[in-house]
mmCIF file of C-alpha atoms in Angstrom:
data_model
loop_
_atom_site.group_PDB
_atom_site.id
_atom_site.type_symbol
_atom_site.label_atom_id
_atom_site.label_comp_id
_atom_site.label_asym_id
_atom_site.label_seq_id
_atom_site.Cartn_x
_atom_site.Cartn_y
_atom_site.Cartn_z
ATOM 1 C CA MET A 23 -33.195 -37.711 -14.213
ATOM 2 C CA ASN A 24 -33.980 -38.682 -17.825
ATOM 3 C CA PRO A 25 -31.495 -40.598 -19.994
ATOM 4 C CA LEU A 26 -30.282 -37.453 -21.712
ATOM 5 C CA GLN A 27 -29.541 -35.795 -18.388
ATOM 6 C CA SER A 28 -27.730 -38.901 -17.187
ATOM 7 C CA LEU A 29 -25.609 -38.949 -20.317
ATOM 8 C CA ALA A 30 -24.809 -35.265 -19.964
ATOM 9 C CA ARG A 31 -23.810 -35.758 -16.337
ATOM 10 C CA ALA A 32 -21.575 -38.720 -17.188
ATOM 11 C CA ALA A 33 -19.940 -36.785 -19.995
ATOM 12 C CA LEU A 34 -19.293 -33.876 -17.648
ATOM 13 C CA ALA A 35 -17.691 -36.207 -15.114
ATOM 14 C CA VAL A 36 -15.354 -37.615 -17.758
ATOM 15 C CA LEU A 37 -14.440 -34.136 -18.915
ATOM 16 C CA SER A 38 -13.737 -33.037 -15.333
ATOM 17 C CA CYS A 39 -11.454 -36.005 -14.793
ATOM 18 C CA ALA A 40 -9.688 -35.321 -18.043
ATOM 19 C CA ALA A 41 -9.155 -31.719 -16.972
ATOM 20 C CA VAL A 42 -7.601 -32.838 -13.697
ATOM 21 C CA ALA A 43 -5.359 -35.406 -15.346
ATOM 22 C CA ALA A 44 -4.152 -33.233 -18.209
ATOM 23 C CA PRO A 45 -1.044 -31.083 -17.850
ATOM 24 C CA PRO A 46 -1.769 -27.447 -16.975
ATOM 25 C CA PRO A 47 -2.463 -25.282 -20.013
ATOM 26 C CA ALA A 48 0.397 -23.222 -21.373
ATOM 27 C CA LYS A 49 0.552 -19.752 -19.866
ATOM 28 C CA PRO A 50 1.798 -17.248 -22.412
ATOM 29 C CA ASP A 51 2.053 -14.598 -19.711
ATOM 30 C CA ALA A 52 4.140 -16.697 -17.338
ATOM 31 C CA SER A 53 7.806 -15.966 -16.658
ATOM 32 C CA PRO A 54 10.543 -18.135 -18.193
ATOM 33 C CA ILE A 55 12.189 -20.661 -15.854
ATOM 34 C CA TYR A 56 9.633 -20.133 -13.053
ATOM 35 C CA GLY A 57 6.217 -19.973 -14.699
ATOM 36 C CA VAL A 58 5.212 -17.076 -12.428
ATOM 37 C CA THR A 59 2.325 -14.860 -13.537
ATOM 38 C CA VAL A 60 1.164 -11.428 -12.399
ATOM 39 C CA PRO A 61 -1.209 -12.180 -9.501
ATOM 40 C CA GLU A 62 -4.762 -10.972 -9.862
ATOM 41 C CA GLY A 63 -5.751 -8.044 -7.694
ATOM 42 C CA TYR A 64 -2.222 -7.353 -6.426
ATOM 43 C CA ARG A 65 -2.642 -3.588 -6.718
ATOM 44 C CA ARG A 66 -5.019 -3.689 -3.744
ATOM 45 C CA TRP A 67 -2.540 -5.508 -1.496
ATOM 46 C CA GLU A 68 -0.978 -3.815 1.509
ATOM 47 C CA LEU A 69 2.207 -1.804 1.263
ATOM 48 C CA VAL A 70 5.400 -3.367 2.581
ATOM 49 C CA ALA A 71 7.614 -0.346 1.851
ATOM 50 C CA PRO A 72 8.583 2.153 -0.861
ATOM 51 C CA ALA A 73 12.110 2.616 -2.239
ATOM 52 C CA LEU A 74 14.059 4.680 -4.726
ATOM 53 C CA GLU A 75 16.499 3.259 -7.246
ATOM 54 C CA SER A 76 19.327 5.603 -8.169
ATOM 55 C CA ALA A 77 20.768 6.156 -11.639
ATOM 56 C CA PRO A 78 20.767 4.627 -14.157
ATOM 57 C CA LEU A 79 17.306 3.268 -13.290
ATOM 58 C CA ASN A 80 15.932 6.396 -11.591
ATOM 59 C CA GLU A 81 12.863 4.631 -10.342
ATOM 60 C CA LEU A 82 10.420 4.951 -7.505
ATOM 61 C CA ARG A 83 9.238 1.606 -6.268
ATOM 62 C CA ALA A 84 6.708 0.129 -3.913
ATOM 63 C CA VAL A 85 6.550 -3.434 -2.688
ATOM 64 C CA LEU A 86 3.094 -4.817 -1.903
ATOM 65 C CA GLY A 87 2.391 -8.134 -0.219
ATOM 66 C CA ASN A 88 -0.503 -10.579 -0.173
ATOM 67 C CA PRO A 89 -2.106 -11.278 3.238
ATOM 68 C CA ARG A 90 0.241 -14.174 3.934
ATOM 69 C CA ALA A 91 3.267 -11.992 3.217
ATOM 70 C CA ILE A 92 2.052 -9.199 5.477
ATOM 71 C CA GLU A 93 1.283 -11.610 8.292
ATOM 72 C CA ALA A 94 4.756 -13.123 8.025
ATOM 73 C CA TYR A 95 6.398 -9.703 8.049
ATOM 74 C CA GLN A 96 4.462 -8.654 11.105
ATOM 75 C CA ARG A 97 5.346 -11.797 13.012
ATOM 76 C CA GLY A 98 8.943 -11.149 12.012
ATOM 77 C CA ARG A 99 9.748 -14.754 11.378
ATOM 78 C CA LEU A 100 11.743 -16.165 8.482
ATOM 79 C CA PRO A 101 11.492 -18.034 6.196
ATOM 80 C CA PHE A 102 8.298 -16.795 4.586
ATOM 81 C CA PRO A 103 5.620 -19.528 4.346
ATOM 82 C CA ASP A 104 4.475 -21.134 1.114
ATOM 83 C CA GLY A 105 1.855 -18.956 -0.511
ATOM 84 C CA THR A 106 3.698 -15.721 0.192
ATOM 85 C CA VAL A 107 3.596 -13.395 -2.813
ATOM 86 C CA LEU A 108 5.439 -10.095 -3.087
ATOM 87 C CA VAL A 109 4.961 -7.645 -5.947
ATOM 88 C CA LYS A 110 7.244 -4.729 -6.657
ATOM 89 C CA LEU A 111 5.795 -1.895 -8.738
ATOM 90 C CA ALA A 112 8.296 0.429 -10.394
ATOM 91 C CA TRP A 113 7.980 3.748 -12.172
ATOM 92 C CA LYS A 114 10.481 6.206 -13.623
ATOM 93 C CA HIS A 115 10.610 9.100 -11.193
ATOM 94 C CA GLU A 116 10.012 12.681 -12.235
ATOM 95 C CA PRO A 117 9.690 15.999 -10.420
ATOM 96 C CA SER A 118 6.216 16.769 -9.170
ATOM 97 C CA LYS A 119 4.597 19.316 -11.467
ATOM 98 C CA GLU A 120 3.221 21.205 -8.496
ATOM 99 C CA PHE A 121 6.029 20.810 -5.964
ATOM 100 C CA GLY A 122 9.491 20.559 -7.451
ATOM 101 C CA ALA A 123 11.220 19.326 -4.289
ATOM 102 C CA ALA A 124 9.363 16.030 -4.612
ATOM 103 C CA LEU A 125 10.005 13.160 -6.998
ATOM 104 C CA VAL A 126 6.840 11.309 -7.929
ATOM 105 C CA PRO A 127 6.051 8.252 -10.065
ATOM 106 C CA GLY A 128 6.056 8.784 -13.820
ATOM 107 C CA ALA A 129 5.840 6.076 -16.469
ATOM 108 C CA ALA A 130 5.472 2.535 -15.158
ATOM 109 C CA THR A 131 8.456 0.315 -15.983
ATOM 110 C CA THR A 132 8.296 -3.178 -14.472
ATOM 111 C CA VAL A 133 6.170 -5.272 -12.159
ATOM 112 C CA GLN A 134 8.281 -7.859 -10.379
ATOM 113 C CA VAL A 135 6.860 -10.835 -8.531
ATOM 114 C CA MET A 136 8.257 -13.321 -6.002
ATOM 115 C CA VAL A 137 6.201 -16.407 -5.142
ATOM 116 C CA LYS A 138 7.134 -18.741 -2.292
ATOM 117 C CA ASP A 139 6.589 -22.425 -2.998
ATOM 118 C CA ALA A 140 9.296 -24.558 -1.432
ATOM 119 C CA ARG A 141 8.377 -27.719 -3.309
ATOM 120 C CA ARG A 142 8.041 -26.094 -6.703
ATOM 121 C CA TYR A 143 11.247 -24.055 -6.480
ATOM 122 C CA PRO A 144 13.704 -26.150 -4.454
ATOM 123 C CA GLU A 145 16.725 -24.889 -6.364
ATOM 124 C CA THR A 146 16.070 -21.178 -5.828
ATOM 125 C CA GLY A 147 15.469 -20.953 -2.110
ATOM 126 C CA GLY A 148 11.803 -21.815 -2.507
ATOM 127 C CA TRP A 149 11.124 -18.720 -4.588
ATOM 128 C CA GLY A 150 9.830 -18.289 -8.103
ATOM 129 C CA PHE A 151 10.504 -14.999 -9.857
ATOM 130 C CA GLY A 152 8.735 -13.032 -12.562
ATOM 131 C CA ARG A 153 9.569 -9.710 -14.183
ATOM 132 C CA PHE A 154 6.881 -8.138 -16.333
ATOM 133 C CA VAL A 155 6.717 -5.169 -18.675
ATOM 134 C CA ASP A 156 3.222 -4.118 -19.727
ATOM 135 C CA GLY A 157 1.960 -7.390 -18.314
ATOM 136 C CA LYS A 158 4.306 -9.498 -20.467
ATOM 137 C CA PRO A 159 7.204 -11.457 -19.006
ATOM 138 C CA ALA A 160 10.744 -10.274 -19.687
ATOM 139 C CA ASP A 161 13.107 -12.610 -21.506
ATOM 140 C CA LEU A 162 14.990 -15.648 -20.292
ATOM 141 C CA ALA A 163 18.275 -13.791 -19.810
ATOM 142 C CA GLN A 164 16.682 -11.345 -17.377
ATOM 143 C CA HIS A 165 15.162 -14.172 -15.369
ATOM 144 C CA GLN A 166 18.517 -15.888 -15.115
ATOM 145 C CA THR A 167 19.802 -12.973 -13.012
ATOM 146 C CA CYS A 168 17.067 -12.881 -10.320
ATOM 147 C CA PHE A 169 18.097 -15.611 -7.956
ATOM 148 C CA ALA A 170 21.847 -15.110 -8.227
ATOM 149 C CA CYS A 171 21.542 -11.548 -6.961
ATOM 150 C CA HIS A 172 19.036 -12.334 -4.207
ATOM 151 C CA ALA A 173 21.182 -15.290 -3.084
ATOM 152 C CA ALA A 174 24.382 -13.259 -3.050
ATOM 153 C CA LEU A 175 22.972 -10.331 -1.080
ATOM 154 C CA VAL A 176 20.024 -11.384 1.095
ATOM 155 C CA LYS A 177 20.177 -15.157 1.546
ATOM 156 C CA ASP A 178 19.968 -14.715 5.326
ATOM 157 C CA ARG A 179 16.706 -12.778 4.971
ATOM 158 C CA ASP A 180 15.073 -15.615 3.027
ATOM 159 C CA TYR A 181 16.224 -13.950 -0.210
ATOM 160 C CA VAL A 182 14.000 -10.888 0.300
ATOM 161 C CA PHE A 183 15.417 -7.360 0.197
ATOM 162 C CA THR A 184 12.431 -5.328 1.330
ATOM 163 C CA ARG A 185 11.642 -4.858 5.015
ATOM 164 C CA TRP A 186 8.162 -3.970 6.203
ATOM 165 C CA LYS A 187 8.010 -0.421 7.561
ATOM 166 C CA PRO A 188 5.313 0.709 10.007
ATOM 167 C CA MET B 16 -37.618 -8.480 35.982
ATOM 168 C CA ASN B 17 -37.094 -7.907 39.704
ATOM 169 C CA PRO B 18 -36.936 -4.378 41.186
ATOM 170 C CA LEU B 19 -33.145 -4.349 41.239
ATOM 171 C CA GLN B 20 -32.996 -5.276 37.562
ATOM 172 C CA SER B 21 -35.544 -2.580 36.758
ATOM 173 C CA LEU B 22 -33.523 -0.008 38.638
ATOM 174 C CA ALA B 23 -30.338 -1.054 36.868
ATOM 175 C CA ARG B 24 -32.033 -0.839 33.489
ATOM 176 C CA ALA B 25 -33.425 2.625 34.260
ATOM 177 C CA ALA B 26 -30.028 3.835 35.451
ATOM 178 C CA LEU B 27 -28.426 2.517 32.282
ATOM 179 C CA ALA B 28 -30.991 4.331 30.156
ATOM 180 C CA VAL B 29 -30.258 7.603 31.931
ATOM 181 C CA LEU B 30 -26.523 7.117 31.513
ATOM 182 C CA SER B 31 -26.956 6.359 27.819
ATOM 183 C CA CYS B 32 -28.957 9.525 27.271
ATOM 184 C CA ALA B 33 -26.400 11.543 29.199
ATOM 185 C CA ALA B 34 -23.653 10.114 27.019
ATOM 186 C CA VAL B 35 -25.522 11.108 23.860
ATOM 187 C CA ALA B 36 -26.318 14.593 25.114
ATOM 188 C CA ALA B 37 -22.853 15.426 26.493
ATOM 189 C CA PRO B 38 -20.269 17.178 24.292
ATOM 190 C CA PRO B 39 -17.698 14.833 22.757
ATOM 191 C CA PRO B 40 -14.761 14.105 25.010
ATOM 192 C CA ALA B 41 -11.595 16.127 24.516
ATOM 193 C CA LYS B 42 -9.127 14.451 22.156
ATOM 194 C CA PRO B 43 -5.593 15.035 23.340
ATOM 195 C CA ASP B 44 -4.245 13.390 20.192
ATOM 196 C CA ALA B 45 -6.223 15.583 17.766
ATOM 197 C CA SER B 46 -4.567 18.188 15.576
ATOM 198 C CA PRO B 47 -4.847 21.913 16.407
ATOM 199 C CA ILE B 48 -7.319 23.900 14.311
ATOM 200 C CA TYR B 49 -8.851 20.810 12.682
ATOM 201 C CA GLY B 50 -9.290 18.218 15.422
ATOM 202 C CA VAL B 51 -8.059 15.475 13.083
ATOM 203 C CA THR B 52 -6.766 12.247 14.646
ATOM 204 C CA VAL B 53 -4.680 9.394 13.238
ATOM 205 C CA PRO B 54 -7.271 7.022 11.750
ATOM 206 C CA GLU B 55 -7.355 3.527 13.137
ATOM 207 C CA GLY B 56 -6.035 0.799 10.877
ATOM 208 C CA TYR B 57 -4.698 3.180 8.232
ATOM 209 C CA ARG B 58 -1.521 1.146 7.750
ATOM 210 C CA ARG B 59 -3.597 -1.550 6.026
ATOM 211 C CA TRP B 60 -5.119 0.857 3.513
ATOM 212 C CA GLU B 61 -4.292 0.688 -0.177
ATOM 213 C CA LEU B 62 -1.362 2.526 -1.689
ATOM 214 C CA VAL B 63 -2.071 5.654 -3.715
ATOM 215 C CA ALA B 64 1.564 6.324 -4.646
ATOM 216 C CA PRO B 65 5.072 6.667 -3.218
ATOM 217 C CA ALA B 66 7.246 9.784 -3.446
ATOM 218 C CA LEU B 67 10.653 11.105 -2.499
ATOM 219 C CA GLU B 68 11.273 14.461 -0.843
ATOM 220 C CA SER B 69 14.635 16.002 -1.687
ATOM 221 C CA ALA B 70 16.946 17.832 0.724
ATOM 222 C CA PRO B 71 16.600 19.126 3.345
ATOM 223 C CA LEU B 72 13.890 16.602 4.226
ATOM 224 C CA ASN B 73 15.416 13.570 2.492
ATOM 225 C CA GLU B 74 12.353 11.462 2.987
ATOM 226 C CA LEU B 75 10.675 8.538 1.324
ATOM 227 C CA ARG B 76 6.917 8.773 1.488
ATOM 228 C CA ALA B 77 3.861 6.730 0.724
ATOM 229 C CA VAL B 78 0.296 7.958 0.559
ATOM 230 C CA LEU B 79 -2.398 5.447 1.531
ATOM 231 C CA GLY B 80 -6.131 5.980 1.113
ATOM 232 C CA ASN B 81 -9.246 4.618 2.777
ATOM 233 C CA PRO B 82 -11.715 2.751 0.530
ATOM 234 C CA ARG B 83 -13.624 5.929 -0.274
ATOM 235 C CA ALA B 84 -10.427 7.664 -1.342
ATOM 236 C CA ILE B 85 -9.346 4.789 -3.576
ATOM 237 C CA GLU B 86 -12.760 4.576 -5.184
ATOM 238 C CA ALA B 87 -12.719 8.302 -5.915
ATOM 239 C CA TYR B 88 -9.229 8.108 -7.402
ATOM 240 C CA GLN B 89 -10.192 5.235 -9.638
ATOM 241 C CA ARG B 90 -13.290 6.975 -10.899
ATOM 242 C CA GLY B 91 -11.080 9.974 -11.570
ATOM 243 C CA ARG B 92 -13.660 12.501 -10.442
ATOM 244 C CA LEU B 93 -13.015 15.548 -8.262
ATOM 245 C CA PRO B 94 -13.821 16.753 -5.689
ATOM 246 C CA PHE B 95 -13.277 13.846 -3.319
ATOM 247 C CA PRO B 96 -16.450 12.880 -1.422
ATOM 248 C CA ASP B 97 -16.986 13.430 2.280
ATOM 249 C CA GLY B 98 -15.434 10.587 4.225
ATOM 250 C CA THR B 99 -12.307 10.496 2.088
ATOM 251 C CA VAL B 100 -9.205 10.055 4.231
ATOM 252 C CA LEU B 101 -5.624 10.174 2.969
ATOM 253 C CA VAL B 102 -2.609 9.314 5.098
ATOM 254 C CA LYS B 103 0.969 10.085 4.136
ATOM 255 C CA LEU B 104 3.678 8.064 5.852
ATOM 256 C CA ALA B 105 7.174 9.523 5.810
ATOM 257 C CA TRP B 106 10.587 8.161 6.712
ATOM 258 C CA LYS B 107 14.111 9.495 6.437
ATOM 259 C CA HIS B 108 15.693 7.681 3.530
ATOM 260 C CA GLU B 109 18.942 5.771 3.813
ATOM 261 C CA PRO B 110 20.953 3.528 1.512
ATOM 262 C CA SER B 111 19.912 -0.112 1.567
ATOM 263 C CA LYS B 112 22.407 -2.102 3.610
ATOM 264 C CA GLU B 113 22.377 -4.873 1.051
ATOM 265 C CA PHE B 114 22.049 -2.916 -2.200
ATOM 266 C CA GLY B 115 23.630 0.517 -2.142
ATOM 267 C CA ALA B 116 21.976 1.797 -5.333
ATOM 268 C CA ALA B 117 18.629 1.815 -3.520
ATOM 269 C CA LEU B 118 17.326 4.281 -0.960
ATOM 270 C CA VAL B 119 14.999 2.646 1.551
ATOM 271 C CA PRO B 120 12.929 3.916 4.491
ATOM 272 C CA GLY B 121 14.847 4.587 7.704
ATOM 273 C CA ALA B 122 13.467 6.293 10.802
ATOM 274 C CA ALA B 123 9.805 7.296 10.642
ATOM 275 C CA THR B 124 9.296 11.057 10.762
ATOM 276 C CA THR B 125 5.689 12.166 10.334
ATOM 277 C CA VAL B 126 2.257 10.765 9.602
ATOM 278 C CA GLN B 127 0.095 13.330 7.820
ATOM 279 C CA VAL B 128 -3.660 13.047 7.455
ATOM 280 C CA MET B 129 -6.253 14.765 5.266
ATOM 281 C CA VAL B 130 -9.934 14.237 6.042
ATOM 282 C CA LYS B 131 -12.700 15.420 3.702
ATOM 283 C CA ASP B 132 -15.761 16.836 5.467
ATOM 284 C CA ALA B 133 -17.215 19.746 3.542
ATOM 285 C CA ARG B 134 -19.509 20.890 6.346
ATOM 286 C CA ARG B 135 -16.946 20.651 9.100
ATOM 287 C CA TYR B 136 -14.164 22.396 7.168
ATOM 288 C CA PRO B 137 -15.856 24.971 4.904
ATOM 289 C CA GLU B 138 -12.969 27.424 5.133
ATOM 290 C CA THR B 139 -10.244 25.024 4.023
ATOM 291 C CA GLY B 140 -11.711 23.524 0.888
ATOM 292 C CA GLY B 141 -13.590 20.899 2.871
ATOM 293 C CA TRP B 142 -10.388 19.367 4.226
ATOM 294 C CA GLY B 143 -9.118 18.912 7.753
ATOM 295 C CA PHE B 144 -5.412 18.400 8.249
ATOM 296 C CA GLY B 145 -3.317 16.645 10.857
ATOM 297 C CA ARG B 146 0.429 16.215 11.169
ATOM 298 C CA PHE B 147 1.655 13.708 13.744
ATOM 299 C CA VAL B 148 5.037 12.750 15.154
ATOM 300 C CA ASP B 149 5.110 9.543 17.183
ATOM 301 C CA GLY B 150 1.320 9.652 17.230
ATOM 302 C CA LYS B 151 1.182 13.152 18.754
ATOM 303 C CA PRO B 152 -0.029 16.171 16.800
ATOM 304 C CA ALA B 153 2.502 18.800 15.755
ATOM 305 C CA ASP B 154 2.035 22.331 17.054
ATOM 306 C CA LEU B 155 -0.358 25.059 15.979
ATOM 307 C CA ALA B 156 2.198 26.882 13.826
ATOM 308 C CA GLN B 157 2.781 23.796 11.672
ATOM 309 C CA HIS B 158 -0.936 23.328 11.168
ATOM 310 C CA GLN B 159 -1.309 26.920 10.047
ATOM 311 C CA THR B 160 0.819 26.142 6.989
ATOM 312 C CA CYS B 161 -1.098 23.117 5.633
ATOM 313 C CA PHE B 162 -3.974 24.700 3.779
ATOM 314 C CA ALA B 163 -2.116 27.738 2.452
ATOM 315 C CA CYS B 164 0.320 25.514 0.566
ATOM 316 C CA HIS B 165 -2.305 23.080 -0.729
ATOM 317 C CA ALA B 166 -4.492 26.003 -1.822
ATOM 318 C CA ALA B 167 -1.645 27.772 -3.588
ATOM 319 C CA LEU B 168 -0.411 24.739 -5.510
ATOM 320 C CA VAL B 169 -3.177 22.188 -6.055
ATOM 321 C CA LYS B 170 -6.505 23.942 -5.607
ATOM 322 C CA ASP B 171 -7.659 22.647 -8.990
ATOM 323 C CA ARG B 172 -7.010 19.078 -7.891
ATOM 324 C CA ASP B 173 -9.274 19.450 -4.848
ATOM 325 C CA TYR B 174 -6.200 20.452 -2.816
ATOM 326 C CA VAL B 175 -4.577 17.012 -3.152
ATOM 327 C CA PHE B 176 -1.018 16.625 -4.457
ATOM 328 C CA THR B 177 -0.800 12.851 -4.811
ATOM 329 C CA ARG B 178 -2.080 11.072 -7.894
ATOM 330 C CA TRP B 179 -3.004 7.416 -7.850
ATOM 331 C CA LYS B 180 -0.569 5.305 -9.848
ATOM 332 C CA PRO B 181 -1.490 1.888 -11.257
#
């Protein structure tokens, strides 16, 4: 290694250490309160179950889960382990153009994310929440409603509404 | 190799050839007309889209696709290639116990399968159909209705109703 290479390597080491020590960079696409982002590749995750939301929302929905979520569902044990991520896709529903007795997904509305990390989110049952519209997080007020509703209605299911359906 | 080993190897070779030459075994769980079976591991396939069927069926549904199906959807080109398999899961819908404004999947009703194989199914647009209840194929009369409806309503979409939704 020549002196220039040595210098470059030393500089790289310092930069790496600095990167580790520095606070994480700001995430403009992270949710208020929780700092949750839309997980990469979620659209390829396995289906937990679909649902329909009645008026006034009139939405079709589908919850997908990462491998850890699916494994936990299939073992049927609560609480979900750290690393569980659930994503709910939602669309306005509309009659099928070809088969009027069916409602099918129309315009996408929200993507909603739950991330389990017991140490990071001790005050909200171990869950972080994110609600996104066109990939951008909804406002603070909307994120203030997430946990209250989950805690009031499904605390005994580890704060998760959706059941896995075979 | 001793004589017994030689004999065993020869016998195995004969059996292997016989297995290749013999007609395929009967499939009691295959659909009438088409001989379609429930594909192994389909529940882990990616979601194409959910849907809701109105009365009298009152079902929530989700169409899943094998990797070839998903790839074809994402490229947006029709017709689907041979090897495409689509599976529609269906459940009676019922109000969520915890959140009455939502309809969620209840009892499973049917699993419906479409398999693309242009040479095997030249008379039905290249598609084989299967409708299953508790893993057993529905009767002949039900399978006589599949193609007529798909051909009447979605022939220009390669006989497939469901669109992939991001």
